[in-house]
Every structure is written in C-alpha cells, then in structure tokens.
Amino acid sequence: MTTLWRNRSYRLLLTGATAEDVGAAVGAFAVPLAAYAVTGSVVEAGVIAFVGQLGSVLMTLPAGVVVDRVDRRRLLMVGGAVAALAWISVVVAGLADGLAITAPHLAGALFVSSVVGSLLDPAGTAALHAVVPTEQLGEAMSVAQGRDAAATLLQGPIGGLLYGMSAVLPFAVSAAGRLVSVATAALVREPSTATSATPGRSAPWPRSATGCGTSSAYPCCAP
C-alpha cells in the first residue's frame, strides 16, 4: 500500500486545507482590529466580529446536509472562490483611491468567510474519504486535527504581525489562502460526488430543520 505522504491527492487536499485554515484564521483575527480602527469603539468592533461569526453558527447544521448532497470537490472550489472574492473586496477598498473599509463591509466579509468555512470543513473531511484508504483515515484525521490546532495557535502572532505591517495585509493573505485551496482542489483527480446526491432525496433545508429540532430536544440545548 502506498504511504499516506506519497498520496498525491491527499497532499493536495492537505495543502489546500492548511492554506485555507491559516488564511481564514488570520482574517478573522484582523477583523476586530480593523473594525476598531474604523469605528474607534471597542463595543462596535466586538459587535462587528460577532455578526461576522454568526455565519458559522447558522450554517453548522445545514452544512452537513448540503455536503452530503453535492460534489465535495466542486464545493471546495466554489466556496473558496467566493470567500476569496469577499476578502479581495476588503483589500481593494483599503487600497483604492476614493474607497475606504467600512464596518458593514468588514462584517459582511467575515460573515461570508465563516459561512464558507462551515461548508468547507465537512466537505474537506468528506473528500478525504475519496482519496485516502480506510486503513489510513485515522492518520489523515489526526494530521487534520493537528493542522487545525496549529492554525488556531498561529492566528494571533501572524495576524498581529501582518496587521502591523499593513491594515489590508491579513485580508490579502486570507484571500490568497482561499485561492490556494481552490487550485489544489481543482488538481485532485478522484471524483468526490456525494453518494446521497441521488434523485428522490429530500431537500436539505427540511432535513436541517429536523436536525435543529432534534438538537433542541437534548437537555443541554433545551430552553
């Protein structure tokens, strides 16, 4: 059996996911800093960061249903491109004459990025099953968890350093990370179509509503 690190498709997915995680983390870290610079208010900066992160909260349950019904490779590419465009718009606003970064713009870009992240995380995990043998999935998932932890630890130092160099640099890095994930997903050869994406399956949103109802029935979630 070919070792995990000789698996070309796995290396591509790992590279793209690492770039995506680091870029998304750096961008999310820099948004409150940029929001404070724009508004001059710590409270408003916190509200902007909160609104931006709502995307991940709202998409957590629907994301699993959506990923279960679409081509994961295509989702990685389209989602990464959308998030990259959101961060590029912030960079353009910060650099172009006559334009300026605004609080709603920052909140909107972070919201889009968090929604995309909620979709791409399970899509990337599902895509691993298409390129990694069952016997090596444990090792692949361990590497993914280590990657996520490293991105969380590095977002502060890297984000702060980049923001100190230029207010738009963290967002440029975020866009670049998303574009890298798009490119690597495009190079993966194995098909990653969801097995449940077949005619006759129910629409994702009713099933998401069912999932929300089931979750709310647990004691920790019930009002």
CSV table of C-alpha atoms in Angstrom, one decimal:
chain,number,residue,atom,x,y,z
A,1,MET,CA,0.0,0.0,0.0
A,2,THR,CA,1.2,3.5,-0.9
A,3,THR,CA,2.1,5.5,2.2
A,4,LEU,CA,-0.1,8.4,3.1
A,5,TRP,CA,2.5,11.0,2.3
A,6,ARG,CA,3.1,9.6,-1.2
A,7,ASN,CA,-0.6,10.0,-2.0
A,8,ARG,CA,-0.7,13.0,-4.4
A,9,SER,CA,-4.4,13.8,-3.9
A,10,TYR,CA,-4.1,13.7,-0.1
A,11,ARG,CA,-1.1,16.1,-0.3
A,12,LEU,CA,-3.1,18.4,-2.5
A,13,LEU,CA,-6.1,18.4,-0.1
A,14,LEU,CA,-3.8,18.9,2.9
A,15,THR,CA,-2.0,21.8,1.3
A,16,GLY,CA,-5.3,23.5,0.3
A,17,ALA,CA,-6.9,22.9,3.7
A,18,THR,CA,-3.8,24.3,5.6
A,19,ALA,CA,-3.7,27.4,3.4
A,20,GLU,CA,-7.4,27.9,3.9
A,21,ASP,CA,-7.3,27.4,7.7
A,22,VAL,CA,-4.4,29.8,8.2
A,23,GLY,CA,-5.9,32.4,5.9
A,24,ALA,CA,-9.3,32.2,7.4
A,25,ALA,CA,-7.9,32.4,10.9
A,26,VAL,CA,-5.7,35.4,10.1
A,27,GLY,CA,-8.6,37.3,8.5
A,28,ALA,CA,-10.9,36.6,11.4
A,29,PHE,CA,-8.3,37.8,13.9
A,30,ALA,CA,-7.7,41.0,12.0
A,31,VAL,CA,-11.3,42.0,11.6
A,32,PRO,CA,-11.8,43.3,15.2
A,33,LEU,CA,-8.5,45.3,14.9
A,34,ALA,CA,-9.6,46.8,11.6
A,35,ALA,CA,-13.1,47.4,12.9
A,36,TYR,CA,-11.7,49.3,15.9
A,37,ALA,CA,-9.6,51.4,13.6
A,38,VAL,CA,-12.7,52.2,11.6
A,39,THR,CA,-15.2,52.9,14.4
A,40,GLY,CA,-13.0,53.9,17.3
A,41,SER,CA,-15.2,51.9,19.6
A,42,VAL,CA,-14.4,48.6,21.3
A,43,VAL,CA,-18.1,47.7,21.6
A,44,GLU,CA,-18.8,48.3,17.9
A,45,ALA,CA,-15.7,46.3,17.0
A,46,GLY,CA,-17.0,43.4,19.1
A,47,VAL,CA,-20.4,43.6,17.5
A,48,ILE,CA,-18.9,43.5,14.0
A,49,ALA,CA,-16.9,40.5,14.9
A,50,PHE,CA,-19.9,38.8,16.5
A,51,VAL,CA,-22.1,39.5,13.4
A,52,GLY,CA,-19.4,38.2,11.1
A,53,GLN,CA,-19.1,34.9,13.1
A,54,LEU,CA,-22.8,34.3,13.0
A,55,GLY,CA,-22.4,32.7,9.7
A,56,SER,CA,-20.6,29.7,11.2
A,57,VAL,CA,-23.3,29.3,13.8
A,58,LEU,CA,-26.2,29.5,11.3
A,59,MET,CA,-24.6,27.0,8.9
A,60,THR,CA,-23.3,24.4,11.3
A,61,LEU,CA,-26.3,22.0,10.9
A,62,PRO,CA,-27.3,22.8,7.3
A,63,ALA,CA,-23.6,22.4,6.2
A,64,GLY,CA,-23.6,18.7,6.9
A,65,VAL,CA,-26.8,18.2,4.9
A,66,VAL,CA,-25.5,20.2,2.0
A,67,VAL,CA,-22.2,18.5,1.9
A,68,ASP,CA,-24.0,15.1,1.9
A,69,ARG,CA,-25.7,16.1,-1.4
A,70,VAL,CA,-23.2,17.8,-3.6
A,71,ASP,CA,-19.9,17.2,-5.3
A,72,ARG,CA,-17.4,18.0,-2.5
A,73,ARG,CA,-14.6,18.9,-4.9
A,74,ARG,CA,-16.8,21.5,-6.7
A,75,LEU,CA,-18.0,22.8,-3.3
A,76,LEU,CA,-14.4,23.3,-2.2
A,77,MET,CA,-13.6,25.2,-5.4
A,78,VAL,CA,-16.7,27.4,-5.5
A,79,GLY,CA,-16.7,28.1,-1.8
A,80,GLY,CA,-13.1,29.0,-1.8
A,81,ALA,CA,-13.5,31.4,-4.7
A,82,VAL,CA,-16.5,33.1,-3.0
A,83,ALA,CA,-14.6,33.7,0.2
A,84,ALA,CA,-11.5,34.9,-1.7
A,85,LEU,CA,-13.6,37.5,-3.5
A,86,ALA,CA,-15.0,38.7,-0.2
A,87,TRP,CA,-11.5,39.3,1.2
A,88,ILE,CA,-10.3,40.8,-2.0
A,89,SER,CA,-13.1,43.3,-1.9
A,90,VAL,CA,-11.8,44.4,1.5
A,91,VAL,CA,-8.3,44.7,0.2
A,92,VAL,CA,-9.4,46.8,-2.8
A,93,ALA,CA,-11.5,49.1,-0.6
A,94,GLY,CA,-8.4,49.6,1.6
A,95,LEU,CA,-6.1,50.4,-1.2
A,96,ALA,CA,-8.1,52.1,-3.9
A,97,ASP,CA,-8.4,55.9,-4.0
A,98,GLY,CA,-11.8,57.2,-3.1
A,99,LEU,CA,-12.8,54.0,-1.3
A,100,ALA,CA,-12.4,53.0,2.4
A,101,ILE,CA,-13.0,49.9,4.5
A,102,THR,CA,-16.3,50.3,6.4
A,103,ALA,CA,-17.7,48.4,9.4
A,104,PRO,CA,-20.6,46.8,7.4
A,105,HIS,CA,-18.0,45.7,4.8
A,106,LEU,CA,-15.8,44.0,7.4
A,107,ALA,CA,-18.8,42.3,9.0
A,108,GLY,CA,-20.1,41.1,5.6
A,109,ALA,CA,-16.7,39.7,4.5
A,110,LEU,CA,-16.3,37.9,7.8
A,111,PHE,CA,-19.9,36.6,7.6
A,112,VAL,CA,-19.3,35.2,4.1
A,113,SER,CA,-15.9,33.7,5.1
A,114,SER,CA,-17.5,32.0,8.2
A,115,VAL,CA,-20.4,30.6,6.1
A,116,VAL,CA,-17.9,29.2,3.6
A,117,GLY,CA,-15.7,27.8,6.3
A,118,SER,CA,-18.7,25.9,7.8
A,119,LEU,CA,-19.3,24.3,4.5
A,120,LEU,CA,-15.7,23.6,3.5
A,121,ASP,CA,-14.6,22.0,6.8
A,122,PRO,CA,-17.0,19.0,6.5
A,123,ALA,CA,-16.5,19.0,2.7
A,124,GLY,CA,-12.8,18.6,3.1
A,125,THR,CA,-13.2,15.9,5.7
A,126,ALA,CA,-15.6,14.0,3.3
A,127,ALA,CA,-13.2,14.5,0.4
A,128,LEU,CA,-10.5,12.7,2.3
A,129,HIS,CA,-12.6,9.5,2.2
A,130,ALA,CA,-12.4,9.6,-1.6
A,131,VAL,CA,-8.6,9.8,-1.7
A,132,VAL,CA,-7.4,8.0,1.4
A,133,PRO,CA,-7.7,4.3,2.0
A,134,THR,CA,-9.8,3.3,5.0
A,135,GLU,CA,-6.7,1.9,6.8
A,136,GLN,CA,-5.0,5.4,6.6
A,137,LEU,CA,-8.0,7.5,7.5
A,138,GLY,CA,-7.1,7.6,11.2
A,139,GLU,CA,-3.6,9.0,10.5
A,140,ALA,CA,-5.1,11.5,8.0
A,141,MET,CA,-7.7,12.8,10.5
A,142,SER,CA,-5.0,13.1,13.2
A,143,VAL,CA,-3.0,15.3,10.9
A,144,ALA,CA,-6.1,17.4,10.1
A,145,GLN,CA,-6.7,18.0,13.8
A,146,GLY,CA,-3.1,19.0,14.4
A,147,ARG,CA,-3.3,21.4,11.4
A,148,ASP,CA,-6.5,23.0,12.9
A,149,ALA,CA,-4.8,23.4,16.3
A,150,ALA,CA,-1.7,24.9,14.7
A,151,ALA,CA,-3.8,27.4,12.7
A,152,THR,CA,-5.6,28.5,15.9
A,153,LEU,CA,-2.3,29.0,17.8
A,154,LEU,CA,-0.7,30.9,14.9
A,155,GLN,CA,-3.6,33.2,14.0
A,156,GLY,CA,-2.7,35.8,16.7
A,157,PRO,CA,1.0,36.1,16.1
A,158,ILE,CA,0.7,36.0,12.3
A,159,GLY,CA,-2.4,38.2,12.2
A,160,GLY,CA,-0.9,40.8,14.5
A,161,LEU,CA,2.4,40.9,12.6
A,162,LEU,CA,0.7,41.3,9.3
A,163,TYR,CA,-1.7,43.9,10.5
A,164,GLY,CA,1.2,45.9,12.0
A,165,MET,CA,2.8,45.9,8.5
A,166,SER,CA,-0.4,46.9,6.7
A,167,ALA,CA,-4.0,47.1,7.6
A,168,VAL,CA,-5.0,45.1,4.5
A,169,LEU,CA,-2.2,42.6,4.5
A,170,PRO,CA,-4.1,40.0,6.7
A,171,PHE,CA,-7.0,40.1,4.3
A,172,ALA,CA,-4.8,39.7,1.3
A,173,VAL,CA,-3.3,36.6,3.0
A,174,SER,CA,-6.8,35.3,3.7
A,175,ALA,CA,-7.7,35.7,0.0
A,176,ALA,CA,-4.5,34.0,-1.1
A,177,GLY,CA,-5.2,31.1,1.3
A,178,ARG,CA,-8.6,30.6,-0.2
A,179,LEU,CA,-7.3,30.7,-3.8
A,180,VAL,CA,-4.6,28.1,-2.9
A,181,SER,CA,-7.4,25.8,-1.7
A,182,VAL,CA,-9.3,26.4,-5.0
A,183,ALA,CA,-6.2,25.5,-7.0
A,184,THR,CA,-5.4,22.4,-5.0
A,185,ALA,CA,-9.0,21.1,-5.2
A,186,ALA,CA,-9.0,21.6,-8.9
A,187,LEU,CA,-5.9,19.4,-9.3
A,188,VAL,CA,-7.5,16.4,-7.4
A,189,ARG,CA,-8.3,13.7,-9.9
A,190,GLU,CA,-10.5,11.4,-7.8
A,191,PRO,CA,-14.3,12.0,-8.0
A,192,SER,CA,-15.8,13.2,-4.8
A,193,THR,CA,-19.5,13.2,-5.6
A,194,ALA,CA,-21.7,12.5,-2.5
A,195,THR,CA,-23.3,9.1,-2.6
A,196,SER,CA,-26.6,10.5,-1.3
A,197,ALA,CA,-26.9,13.1,-4.2
A,198,THR,CA,-29.4,10.9,-6.0
A,199,PRO,CA,-32.9,11.6,-7.3
A,200,GLY,CA,-35.7,11.2,-4.8
A,201,ARG,CA,-33.7,12.5,-1.8
A,202,SER,CA,-35.5,15.2,0.2
A,203,ALA,CA,-34.4,18.8,0.0
A,204,PRO,CA,-31.6,19.8,2.5
A,205,TRP,CA,-33.4,22.6,4.4
A,206,PRO,CA,-36.3,20.5,5.8
A,207,ARG,CA,-33.8,17.9,7.0
A,208,SER,CA,-31.8,20.8,8.6
A,209,ALA,CA,-34.9,21.9,10.4
A,210,THR,CA,-35.4,18.4,11.6
A,211,GLY,CA,-31.8,18.4,12.9
A,212,CYS,CA,-32.4,21.6,14.7
A,213,GLY,CA,-35.5,20.2,16.4
A,214,THR,CA,-33.6,17.1,17.4
A,215,SER,CA,-30.7,19.1,18.9
A,216,SER,CA,-33.0,21.3,20.8
A,217,ALA,CA,-34.5,18.2,22.5
A,218,TYR,CA,-31.3,17.5,24.3
A,219,PRO,CA,-31.1,18.8,27.9
A,220,CYS,CA,-28.0,20.9,27.2
A,221,CYS,CA,-29.8,22.7,24.3
A,222,ALA,CA,-33.4,22.9,25.6
A,223,PRO,CA,-34.5,26.3,26.9
